[in-house]
Amino acid sequence: MGENGIKLRAENINLSFGGVEALIDVSFELREHEILAIIGPNGAGKTSLLNCINGFYRPQKGRIMYEGYDLTKVSSHKIAKMGLSRTFQNIALYTGLSTLDNLMAARNIRMRYNVFAAILYFGWAHREEMKHRRVIEDIIEFLEMESIRKKPVGMLPYGQRKRVELGRALALEPKVLLLDEPMAGMNVEEKEDMARFILDTYELKKIPVIIIEHDMGLVMDIADRIVVLDFGRKIAEGTPDEILANHAVINAYLGGE
Amino acid sequence: MRLPCGIINKSYSQDTAIVRTNLQWLLLVLALITLFTFPYWASPHWISVMIGVWISIIGVMGLTLLTGYAGQLSLGHMAFVAIGAYTVAILMSDLNWPFWAALPCAGMISGCIGVIFGLPSLRIKGFYLVIATLAAQFIIVHIISRWDSLTGGVFGLSVPKVTLGGFEFKSDFSYYFLAMIFALIAILIAKNLSRSRIGRSWIAIRDNDIAAEIMGVDPFKYKLLAFFFGCFFAGIAGGLWAPYLRYLTPEQFTLMGSVWYLGYMVIGGMGSIMGPIAGVIFITILDEFTAEMVTDLATGSPVFAGFVQASRYIVFGLAIILFLIFEPRGIAHRWERIKNSYRLWPFSY
Amino acid sequence: MGRTLVKTLSISILVIILMTLPLLIACSDDDEKTENAPEELPDIHVGMSALVTGPYGAYAPITWGYLDYMKDLNERGGIDGAQIEVHWKDCQYDVAQSIAAYADYSKSYDLVAFTGMGTGANLALAERCAEDGIVLAAIGGEPELIWPAQEWVFASSPNHAIGALGAMQYAMEQWDEGRVARVGIAYPNNPFGQSIIGPIEEYASELGYEVVEKQEFELTALDAVSQSLAFRDDEVDIVYVQGTAKSVAVLCKDMDRQGFIPKMVIGPLHVIHPAFPELAAGTGEGVIGWNPFYLWPQDMDNESVQYWRDKALEYSSGDIVSEEDPYMSMLYMWGLSVGVLLEAGLREAAAEVGAANITAEALRNALENVTNFKTGNSGFQPGIGFSPSNHEAYSATSLMQVQDGVWVRINNMFESPWKFAE
Amino acid sequence: MDTFLQLVVTGLAVGATYGLIALGFVLIYKASGVLNLAQGELMMFGAYICFVFSVQANIPFYAAVALTLPVALLIGAVIERFFLRYMIGQPLISVIMMTIGLMILMRGIATWIWGTEPKVYPQVFPQESMSIGSVNISYEYLWAAGLSIFFVLIYIIFFRFTKSGLVMRATSDDEHAALSIGISIKKVLSQSWAIAALTAAVGGIIIGALVGLDTTSFPQYGLKVLPVVLLGGLDSIPGAIIGGILIGLTENLVPEYLGFLGGGMEELAPYILVLIVLIVRPHGLFGLKRIERI
């Protein structure tokens, strides 16, 4: 495990696309047991930062240390196997699959049976499928998705799709959970449900969570610490109370000088 | 999939089984009986047509895994059918291998060459990938038509008959069973692959390749696996064509053939195992119908010869267009909906 | 809701219709059989995998000719009263479809002969016919089918190599430069293109010329500059192009533009299309092509051509034999020639075993005894004959040349001097 | 060296024609994201309509071409309205299948109307050739190349400076944004099909003038330029013409200098070239590379 209760540490991340600098010298750390919120105006580089952690973007400079590995040198699907799981800002579900199969698809990394077993199906593959099905059903129950279990996710309403995404992220049995605006575009009721699921997950699984969110009230309520990004730079870091009092943050949000 | 009222899942494995209700069991048994007794009551014409159907189903099933499930568009599937066919032909005639050893070899070789042509898919996506498979089509057929010493060049080569013990699969009657059994096995394998972790990973790559990779699906492994299985099936289909046609020439494996494979799949419905079966049957029946129509038009009273020459194109083109306008998602999709509405009848909720 | 219901219903009906179609078609086949049953003499069944539609649809007149000949033969009283029933299906030049049609007909009827279209289909059919003991009455084309003679395969008209060799012989007769003529060949990489190369090269040593350059040249090429340059650099005297009217025209134009004018350009029978001189835009002057039939505007008053002109109008195929389109007429004659072959064999067989007992075996044996057979109206080609070592109906061609922008026959039918068969 | 120059000149000229045909693919792809496999059939129709005007109706050739263009526009618009319109929102591969259906239907209609016999235009381009040093350039190829480049320039001007051109560019860039500022997508789609059909008609007439017309082999030129389209980039107009020229050069130079690899290399070389280019640049030489987001 990480040293001094640090689960994940990003050091001097620099990322640019052509001439556009998306992230400049961003460093932060995620502790063993906390909900860390990343906030900032649109285009501040929040999603890019998560994409760097997931290995989807490769930062030009800097490193991201996790369990002794530098994530910037590991391919995306291996990062998932190492236990980093996430949801996406613009829902990125497998629209052709049902809710159940979306979750099962995430279990792929925990399944062991090989191609030949898959061809035969009966026996090893079947036994393992059933074993994982049990895990998935627990998640479905936990997220209260029983009624949409077999519906193709392409046909689900927005709020439920967000919920399926959370379910898929949980199906990976993550050691770190990255949530990219899990409550964007929801009504108050749905937001409350989602916040409850996130907090329950955090309590139950004892895993650290990084959350990107625009709803400041919510962030202040659930986050232990907050990192504020603006134009690709980290402008503040601290507990909610510290952030509320931070001038740089107020300037960034209210456009002061 | 919805179930008729009153059917309750008591275990997960019951929930995932293919055959669920008594009615389904009955239909399955009836269908199998029909298929196995088909040559005894059908006319020779339809037996030979059905052999083509079975073999095409295997090939199109491969394309469905590759394009329908894994989303890797292929315009060169016929070339892999050609590899399978020529592998079987050469192994059987030059090296005197039995068919039963040559066929798996055909699948393996076709699959491995498919993986080679699938390598660019790791970098090239979408329509650009068409070029890799199009290149496969041209390069493979080019090599076949010029490697005279091995393949007989443009004049082709003849293929020995399939034997089992002392029995020769000579007539259409016996070959029907051979083709059907391989097709049924292929359908079963495709079904199993599609409902296993592999099938789900393919769909994940197809629907959202970036999310799939971030959520732990290795695109390298699964794309190549899709190419392997897609081309493996094509190779098996080719391997079954060869001893049936008993003569191979490169001109049997055209680009239009590959385009038709796509056609079978789209008409039948992509991304389902029912799709290729329905598509092959639909287009084959349409084909038989148009051929029959040409004969009728030409042997009737004097007609405008130009129209007869064009008739098959026109009917075929119109049929596909109308079909796509009314059912763009294919027969399998329509079938699912009919089934669902039947099951919920009269209480649709 | 209502709309989806209508849609569901209409699709269901479509599916049901499609499922019942095979049944309907199967039933209609049965009806035909019972209708013909009460005839006194049994029918003689022949099969054909025809070519009417598809990418090679241009060759459809061959099928019309064949069908019309059989119709005419039946009207003339058949073979000593026995009618001939032709079973055919449009197979679009496709090998698999041809095989399926063959399998169907050979199983359903007691076929005595079968006819296929396309090299691949014919080569595949030859194997099956030999196995089942059915005569393959091949439509011209491929030397591979009859050189050497295969037991069950008979060709109705001269193949591509015969024509090529005839034309080469003519070229050598015209050659008066006192040195070895240099020949270049342009060919597409398909059976049609490849099949002439061996014979021409072998023939070269006999006639004293030399094949110095072989260039691949696709039938759909947009330009032929690299081929033209290769021929120019090798100082080729005679160019043999195995191509269609379009592709030969492309080569002629490009050779002309490169300032390279060979002594002679020879094309196959496909080149003698009335559109060729125009396609070549003046550069096609003097090009030679060969023709296995007596059929050109000069021959339109030929009694036999007149006869078939009327018949083609009367039967199903419309205005095919005409001055305007001698090329189409030639294809039609090509189809007729298969009919002549079958009539010759069947008449001979009927004389041997009686019209009621004609089997494929009898037909085969009879064919090998045919010598100089001509029906009253088959004057569009020389008399046909076979021997055990020669399964080619005849090996005579005449040559055509573009003169002042039109095709003109430059010599009468002459026997190609050299045969592989013997 | 003479041979080399000769082949380069021919390659450039033929390549420019390929580029023009490729442009038809690019226009439709840019507007609707569809690879139109019936492009060769559109070419054939344009060429035959021009044949009807110039030969059957005996109108002077250039007037016949001028008459053909509006008909071609109409054909494009009709195809979009009655066939492709129903496919909006359907899976892309179904839409491609629709173009395959169109391809078969159009071949049928052309065979019905015009038969399978080859047809010839009256002499369009001068047959003579011009000599520069030892290189012979035929006026025919010069005309073909000139016309192709002329049309490409017109398209570039159209897309840069006219309102409809701007609207089409906007739509291809971001369909949703275009929708939100009041652009009618249907209108844009219909326009782009019309223009693609017009391009195809011009390409068809040029090829018809080069090698003659027929209903059986003519449509093949449509699929033959697929490598050109992918080499230049599916959404790039200059890419189409440069890709065309590169492929034209490859086809002409490869048989001469790589002939030792065996005959028929000119058919394979374009594919191999494109494959190599795509592995280095997955969006073609000039195709737009979008930053992938999630």
PDB file of C-alpha atoms in Angstrom, chain C residues 165-368:
ATOM      1  CA  LEU C 165      -3.687 -19.533 -83.891  1.00  0.00           C
ATOM      2  CA  GLY C 166      -5.702 -18.971 -87.058  1.00  0.00           C
ATOM      3  CA  ALA C 167      -5.077 -15.268 -86.805  1.00  0.00           C
ATOM      4  CA  MET C 168      -1.369 -15.843 -86.153  1.00  0.00           C
ATOM      5  CA  GLN C 169      -1.158 -18.045 -89.209  1.00  0.00           C
ATOM      6  CA  TYR C 170      -2.685 -15.281 -91.294  1.00  0.00           C
ATOM      7  CA  ALA C 171      -0.246 -12.791 -89.807  1.00  0.00           C
ATOM      8  CA  MET C 172       2.684 -15.008 -90.790  1.00  0.00           C
ATOM      9  CA  GLU C 173       1.390 -15.317 -94.312  1.00  0.00           C
ATOM     10  CA  GLN C 174       1.380 -11.544 -94.557  1.00  0.00           C
ATOM     11  CA  TRP C 175       4.828 -11.234 -93.005  1.00  0.00           C
ATOM     12  CA  ASP C 176       7.382 -10.404 -95.686  1.00  0.00           C
ATOM     13  CA  GLU C 177      10.224  -8.638 -93.934  1.00  0.00           C
ATOM     14  CA  GLY C 178      12.594 -11.558 -94.099  1.00  0.00           C
ATOM     15  CA  ARG C 179      13.337 -11.716 -90.403  1.00  0.00           C
ATOM     16  CA  VAL C 180      11.766 -13.379 -87.417  1.00  0.00           C
ATOM     17  CA  ALA C 181       8.625 -11.453 -86.457  1.00  0.00           C
ATOM     18  CA  ARG C 182       8.491 -10.212 -82.881  1.00  0.00           C
ATOM     19  CA  VAL C 183       5.166 -10.812 -81.160  1.00  0.00           C
ATOM     20  CA  GLY C 184       3.850  -9.171 -78.018  1.00  0.00           C
ATOM     21  CA  ILE C 185       0.866 -10.457 -76.058  1.00  0.00           C
ATOM     22  CA  ALA C 186      -1.363  -8.376 -73.784  1.00  0.00           C
ATOM     23  CA  TYR C 187      -3.708 -10.459 -71.651  1.00  0.00           C
ATOM     24  CA  PRO C 188      -5.844 -10.198 -68.516  1.00  0.00           C
ATOM     25  CA  ASN C 189      -5.001 -12.532 -65.669  1.00  0.00           C
ATOM     26  CA  ASN C 190      -8.008 -14.798 -65.944  1.00  0.00           C
ATOM     27  CA  PRO C 191      -8.701 -18.048 -67.765  1.00  0.00           C
ATOM     28  CA  PHE C 192      -9.815 -16.156 -70.857  1.00  0.00           C
ATOM     29  CA  GLY C 193      -6.486 -14.337 -70.979  1.00  0.00           C
ATOM     30  CA  GLN C 194      -4.178 -17.138 -69.867  1.00  0.00           C
ATOM     31  CA  SER C 195      -5.551 -19.861 -72.080  1.00  0.00           C
ATOM     32  CA  ILE C 196      -4.071 -18.509 -75.306  1.00  0.00           C
ATOM     33  CA  ILE C 197      -0.533 -17.861 -74.129  1.00  0.00           C
ATOM     34  CA  GLY C 198       0.714 -21.445 -74.083  1.00  0.00           C
ATOM     35  CA  PRO C 199      -0.681 -22.313 -77.527  1.00  0.00           C
ATOM     36  CA  ILE C 200       0.670 -19.135 -79.118  1.00  0.00           C
ATOM     37  CA  GLU C 201       4.121 -19.628 -77.657  1.00  0.00           C
ATOM     38  CA  GLU C 202       4.209 -23.235 -78.768  1.00  0.00           C
ATOM     39  CA  TYR C 203       2.928 -22.329 -82.205  1.00  0.00           C
ATOM     40  CA  ALA C 204       5.642 -19.702 -82.553  1.00  0.00           C
ATOM     41  CA  SER C 205       8.408 -22.255 -82.974  1.00  0.00           C
ATOM     42  CA  GLU C 206       6.447 -23.977 -85.706  1.00  0.00           C
ATOM     43  CA  LEU C 207       5.701 -20.861 -87.735  1.00  0.00           C
ATOM     44  CA  GLY C 208       8.941 -19.057 -87.042  1.00  0.00           C
ATOM     45  CA  TYR C 209       8.126 -16.028 -84.973  1.00  0.00           C
ATOM     46  CA  GLU C 210       9.103 -15.110 -81.478  1.00  0.00           C
ATOM     47  CA  VAL C 211       7.021 -14.011 -78.489  1.00  0.00           C
ATOM     48  CA  VAL C 212       9.211 -11.296 -77.012  1.00  0.00           C
ATOM     49  CA  GLU C 213       6.920  -9.540 -74.586  1.00  0.00           C
ATOM     50  CA  LYS C 214       3.979 -10.547 -72.426  1.00  0.00           C
ATOM     51  CA  GLN C 215       2.103  -7.798 -70.611  1.00  0.00           C
ATOM     52  CA  GLU C 216      -0.762  -8.109 -68.194  1.00  0.00           C
ATOM     53  CA  PHE C 217      -3.569  -5.803 -69.169  1.00  0.00           C
ATOM     54  CA  GLU C 218      -6.832  -5.645 -67.248  1.00  0.00           C
ATOM     55  CA  LEU C 219     -10.117  -5.529 -69.116  1.00  0.00           C
ATOM     56  CA  THR C 220     -11.159  -2.435 -67.164  1.00  0.00           C
ATOM     57  CA  ALA C 221      -7.886  -0.489 -67.374  1.00  0.00           C
ATOM     58  CA  LEU C 222      -8.182   3.252 -67.949  1.00  0.00           C
ATOM     59  CA  ASP C 223      -4.846   3.554 -69.712  1.00  0.00           C
ATOM     60  CA  ALA C 224      -2.296   1.283 -71.355  1.00  0.00           C
ATOM     61  CA  VAL C 225       0.753   3.508 -71.384  1.00  0.00           C
ATOM     62  CA  SER C 226       3.083   1.132 -69.599  1.00  0.00           C
ATOM     63  CA  GLN C 227       2.061  -1.751 -71.878  1.00  0.00           C
ATOM     64  CA  SER C 228       2.497   0.442 -74.944  1.00  0.00           C
ATOM     65  CA  LEU C 229       5.935   1.527 -73.806  1.00  0.00           C
ATOM     66  CA  ALA C 230       6.976  -2.049 -73.155  1.00  0.00           C
ATOM     67  CA  PHE C 231       5.901  -3.095 -76.640  1.00  0.00           C
ATOM     68  CA  ARG C 232       7.616  -0.090 -78.176  1.00  0.00           C
ATOM     69  CA  ASP C 233      10.864  -0.696 -76.333  1.00  0.00           C
ATOM     70  CA  ASP C 234      10.898  -4.301 -77.441  1.00  0.00           C
ATOM     71  CA  GLU C 235      10.196  -3.339 -81.040  1.00  0.00           C
ATOM     72  CA  VAL C 236       7.225  -5.630 -81.272  1.00  0.00           C
ATOM     73  CA  ASP C 237       5.899  -6.200 -84.784  1.00  0.00           C
ATOM     74  CA  ILE C 238       2.663  -7.966 -84.045  1.00  0.00           C
ATOM     75  CA  VAL C 239       0.532  -7.362 -80.963  1.00  0.00           C
ATOM     76  CA  TYR C 240      -1.988  -9.968 -79.867  1.00  0.00           C
ATOM     77  CA  VAL C 241      -4.463  -8.484 -77.355  1.00  0.00           C
ATOM     78  CA  GLN C 242      -6.699 -10.890 -75.537  1.00  0.00           C
ATOM     79  CA  GLY C 243      -9.363  -8.435 -74.509  1.00  0.00           C
ATOM     80  CA  THR C 244     -12.780  -6.950 -75.057  1.00  0.00           C
ATOM     81  CA  ALA C 245     -13.628  -4.265 -77.601  1.00  0.00           C
ATOM     82  CA  LYS C 246     -13.174  -1.646 -74.884  1.00  0.00           C
ATOM     83  CA  SER C 247      -9.795  -2.776 -73.634  1.00  0.00           C
ATOM     84  CA  VAL C 248      -8.347  -3.372 -77.110  1.00  0.00           C
ATOM     85  CA  ALA C 249      -9.458   0.145 -78.021  1.00  0.00           C
ATOM     86  CA  VAL C 250      -7.664   1.580 -74.979  1.00  0.00           C
ATOM     87  CA  LEU C 251      -4.450  -0.182 -75.987  1.00  0.00           C
ATOM     88  CA  CYS C 252      -4.735   0.916 -79.618  1.00  0.00           C
ATOM     89  CA  LYS C 253      -5.230   4.531 -78.616  1.00  0.00           C
ATOM     90  CA  ASP C 254      -2.309   4.568 -76.229  1.00  0.00           C
ATOM     91  CA  MET C 255       0.062   2.835 -78.654  1.00  0.00           C
ATOM     92  CA  ASP C 256      -0.867   5.411 -81.245  1.00  0.00           C
ATOM     93  CA  ARG C 257      -0.170   8.280 -78.876  1.00  0.00           C
ATOM     94  CA  GLN C 258       3.216   6.889 -78.003  1.00  0.00           C
ATOM     95  CA  GLY C 259       3.984   7.042 -81.703  1.00  0.00           C
ATOM     96  CA  PHE C 260       4.240   3.274 -81.818  1.00  0.00           C
ATOM     97  CA  ILE C 261       2.359   1.636 -84.644  1.00  0.00           C
ATOM     98  CA  PRO C 262       2.917  -2.132 -84.838  1.00  0.00           C
ATOM     99  CA  LYS C 263       2.629  -3.932 -88.145  1.00  0.00           C
ATOM    100  CA  MET C 264      -0.449  -5.695 -86.992  1.00  0.00           C
ATOM    101  CA  VAL C 265      -2.837  -5.760 -84.001  1.00  0.00           C
ATOM    102  CA  ILE C 266      -4.931  -8.858 -83.478  1.00  0.00           C
ATOM    103  CA  GLY C 267      -7.776  -9.279 -81.017  1.00  0.00           C
ATOM    104  CA  PRO C 268     -10.078 -12.186 -80.150  1.00  0.00           C
ATOM    105  CA  LEU C 269     -13.667 -12.641 -81.218  1.00  0.00           C
ATOM    106  CA  HIS C 270     -14.826 -10.164 -78.582  1.00  0.00           C
ATOM    107  CA  VAL C 271     -13.124  -7.362 -80.431  1.00  0.00           C
ATOM    108  CA  ILE C 272     -15.265  -7.567 -83.545  1.00  0.00           C
ATOM    109  CA  HIS C 273     -17.874  -5.364 -81.997  1.00  0.00           C
ATOM    110  CA  PRO C 274     -19.404  -2.718 -84.271  1.00  0.00           C
ATOM    111  CA  ALA C 275     -18.572  -0.076 -81.645  1.00  0.00           C
ATOM    112  CA  PHE C 276     -14.861  -0.924 -81.693  1.00  0.00           C
ATOM    113  CA  PRO C 277     -13.729   1.387 -84.527  1.00  0.00           C
ATOM    114  CA  GLU C 278     -15.473   4.262 -82.787  1.00  0.00           C
ATOM    115  CA  LEU C 279     -14.121   3.289 -79.357  1.00  0.00           C
ATOM    116  CA  ALA C 280     -10.617   3.297 -80.778  1.00  0.00           C
ATOM    117  CA  ALA C 281     -11.269   6.679 -82.393  1.00  0.00           C
ATOM    118  CA  GLY C 282      -9.549   6.044 -85.686  1.00  0.00           C
ATOM    119  CA  THR C 283      -6.584   4.193 -84.190  1.00  0.00           C
ATOM    120  CA  GLY C 284      -8.266   0.837 -84.689  1.00  0.00           C
ATOM    121  CA  GLU C 285      -7.746   0.851 -88.443  1.00  0.00           C
ATOM    122  CA  GLY C 286      -6.378  -2.477 -89.649  1.00  0.00           C
ATOM    123  CA  VAL C 287      -7.022  -4.343 -86.381  1.00  0.00           C
ATOM    124  CA  ILE C 288      -7.851  -7.992 -86.951  1.00  0.00           C
ATOM    125  CA  GLY C 289     -10.323 -10.128 -85.068  1.00  0.00           C
ATOM    126  CA  TRP C 290     -11.588 -13.621 -85.674  1.00  0.00           C
ATOM    127  CA  ASN C 291     -15.077 -14.976 -86.024  1.00  0.00           C
ATOM    128  CA  PRO C 292     -16.126 -18.633 -85.900  1.00  0.00           C
ATOM    129  CA  PHE C 293     -19.425 -18.077 -87.724  1.00  0.00           C
ATOM    130  CA  TYR C 294     -20.627 -16.910 -91.097  1.00  0.00           C
ATOM    131  CA  LEU C 295     -22.388 -13.909 -89.862  1.00  0.00           C
ATOM    132  CA  TRP C 296     -21.809 -10.357 -90.787  1.00  0.00           C
ATOM    133  CA  PRO C 297     -23.717  -7.760 -92.724  1.00  0.00           C
ATOM    134  CA  GLN C 298     -22.328  -9.323 -95.890  1.00  0.00           C
ATOM    135  CA  ASP C 299     -23.785 -12.620 -94.808  1.00  0.00           C
ATOM    136  CA  MET C 300     -27.198 -11.349 -93.855  1.00  0.00           C
ATOM    137  CA  ASP C 301     -28.683 -12.783 -97.024  1.00  0.00           C
ATOM    138  CA  ASN C 302     -27.267 -16.173 -96.064  1.00  0.00           C
ATOM    139  CA  GLU C 303     -30.293 -18.453 -96.029  1.00  0.00           C
ATOM    140  CA  SER C 304     -29.513 -19.788 -92.597  1.00  0.00           C
ATOM    141  CA  VAL C 305     -28.999 -16.384 -91.058  1.00  0.00           C
ATOM    142  CA  GLN C 306     -32.321 -15.257 -92.540  1.00  0.00           C
ATOM    143  CA  TYR C 307     -33.975 -18.292 -91.021  1.00  0.00           C
ATOM    144  CA  TRP C 308     -32.633 -17.575 -87.570  1.00  0.00           C
ATOM    145  CA  ARG C 309     -33.412 -13.942 -87.859  1.00  0.00           C
ATOM    146  CA  ASP C 310     -37.082 -14.823 -88.281  1.00  0.00           C
ATOM    147  CA  LYS C 311     -36.964 -17.441 -85.550  1.00  0.00           C
ATOM    148  CA  ALA C 312     -35.356 -15.085 -83.039  1.00  0.00           C
ATOM    149  CA  LEU C 313     -38.127 -12.604 -83.651  1.00  0.00           C
ATOM    150  CA  GLU C 314     -40.789 -15.265 -83.354  1.00  0.00           C
ATOM    151  CA  TYR C 315     -39.474 -16.861 -80.170  1.00  0.00           C
ATOM    152  CA  SER C 316     -38.713 -15.182 -76.946  1.00  0.00           C
ATOM    153  CA  SER C 317     -35.586 -13.253 -77.561  1.00  0.00           C
ATOM    154  CA  GLY C 318     -36.586 -10.281 -79.668  1.00  0.00           C
ATOM    155  CA  ASP C 319     -34.590  -8.538 -82.346  1.00  0.00           C
ATOM    156  CA  ILE C 320     -31.212 -10.128 -81.837  1.00  0.00           C
ATOM    157  CA  VAL C 321     -30.022 -11.185 -85.252  1.00  0.00           C
ATOM    158  CA  SER C 322     -29.668  -7.956 -87.191  1.00  0.00           C
ATOM    159  CA  GLU C 323     -27.272  -5.908 -89.277  1.00  0.00           C
ATOM    160  CA  GLU C 324     -27.142  -3.264 -86.577  1.00  0.00           C
ATOM    161  CA  ASP C 325     -25.716  -5.589 -84.041  1.00  0.00           C
ATOM    162  CA  PRO C 326     -23.671  -8.317 -85.633  1.00  0.00           C
ATOM    163  CA  TYR C 327     -21.786  -8.902 -82.391  1.00  0.00           C
ATOM    164  CA  MET C 328     -24.957  -9.812 -80.510  1.00  0.00           C
ATOM    165  CA  SER C 329     -25.907 -11.961 -83.481  1.00  0.00           C
ATOM    166  CA  MET C 330     -22.587 -13.735 -83.187  1.00  0.00           C
ATOM    167  CA  LEU C 331     -23.240 -14.500 -79.516  1.00  0.00           C
ATOM    168  CA  TYR C 332     -26.657 -15.791 -80.513  1.00  0.00           C
ATOM    169  CA  MET C 333     -25.064 -18.054 -83.113  1.00  0.00           C
ATOM    170  CA  TRP C 334     -22.716 -19.267 -80.436  1.00  0.00           C
ATOM    171  CA  GLY C 335     -25.707 -20.482 -78.506  1.00  0.00           C
ATOM    172  CA  LEU C 336     -27.215 -22.034 -81.624  1.00  0.00           C
ATOM    173  CA  SER C 337     -24.031 -23.996 -82.191  1.00  0.00           C
ATOM    174  CA  VAL C 338     -24.599 -25.931 -78.951  1.00  0.00           C
ATOM    175  CA  GLY C 339     -27.998 -26.873 -80.280  1.00  0.00           C
ATOM    176  CA  VAL C 340     -26.416 -28.111 -83.494  1.00  0.00           C
ATOM    177  CA  LEU C 341     -23.990 -30.240 -81.521  1.00  0.00           C
ATOM    178  CA  LEU C 342     -26.781 -31.804 -79.502  1.00  0.00           C
ATOM    179  CA  GLU C 343     -28.955 -32.372 -82.541  1.00  0.00           C
ATOM    180  CA  ALA C 344     -26.086 -34.059 -84.359  1.00  0.00           C
ATOM    181  CA  GLY C 345     -25.403 -36.373 -81.444  1.00  0.00           C
ATOM    182  CA  LEU C 346     -29.039 -37.136 -80.718  1.00  0.00           C
ATOM    183  CA  ARG C 347     -29.848 -37.936 -84.355  1.00  0.00           C
ATOM    184  CA  GLU C 348     -26.871 -40.237 -84.593  1.00  0.00           C
ATOM    185  CA  ALA C 349     -27.831 -41.876 -81.299  1.00  0.00           C
ATOM    186  CA  ALA C 350     -31.457 -42.268 -82.387  1.00  0.00           C
ATOM    187  CA  ALA C 351     -30.246 -44.010 -85.507  1.00  0.00           C
ATOM    188  CA  GLU C 352     -28.176 -46.387 -83.404  1.00  0.00           C
ATOM    189  CA  VAL C 353     -30.447 -47.233 -80.472  1.00  0.00           C
ATOM    190  CA  GLY C 354     -33.809 -45.630 -81.320  1.00  0.00           C
ATOM    191  CA  ALA C 355     -35.142 -42.330 -80.087  1.00  0.00           C
ATOM    192  CA  ALA C 356     -36.851 -43.925 -77.100  1.00  0.00           C
ATOM    193  CA  ASN C 357     -33.652 -45.366 -75.697  1.00  0.00           C
ATOM    194  CA  ILE C 358     -31.265 -42.463 -75.873  1.00  0.00           C
ATOM    195  CA  THR C 359     -29.069 -42.371 -72.808  1.00  0.00           C
ATOM    196  CA  ALA C 360     -26.123 -40.180 -72.010  1.00  0.00           C
ATOM    197  CA  GLU C 361     -23.839 -43.107 -72.817  1.00  0.00           C
ATOM    198  CA  ALA C 362     -25.505 -43.567 -76.191  1.00  0.00           C
ATOM    199  CA  LEU C 363     -25.237 -39.854 -76.913  1.00  0.00           C
ATOM    200  CA  ARG C 364     -21.557 -39.843 -76.096  1.00  0.00           C
ATOM    201  CA  ASN C 365     -20.800 -42.806 -78.299  1.00  0.00           C
ATOM    202  CA  ALA C 366     -22.902 -41.356 -81.090  1.00  0.00           C
ATOM    203  CA  LEU C 367     -21.160 -37.993 -80.942  1.00  0.00           C
ATOM    204  CA  GLU C 368     -17.813 -39.585 -81.645  1.00  0.00           C
TER     205      GLU C 368
END
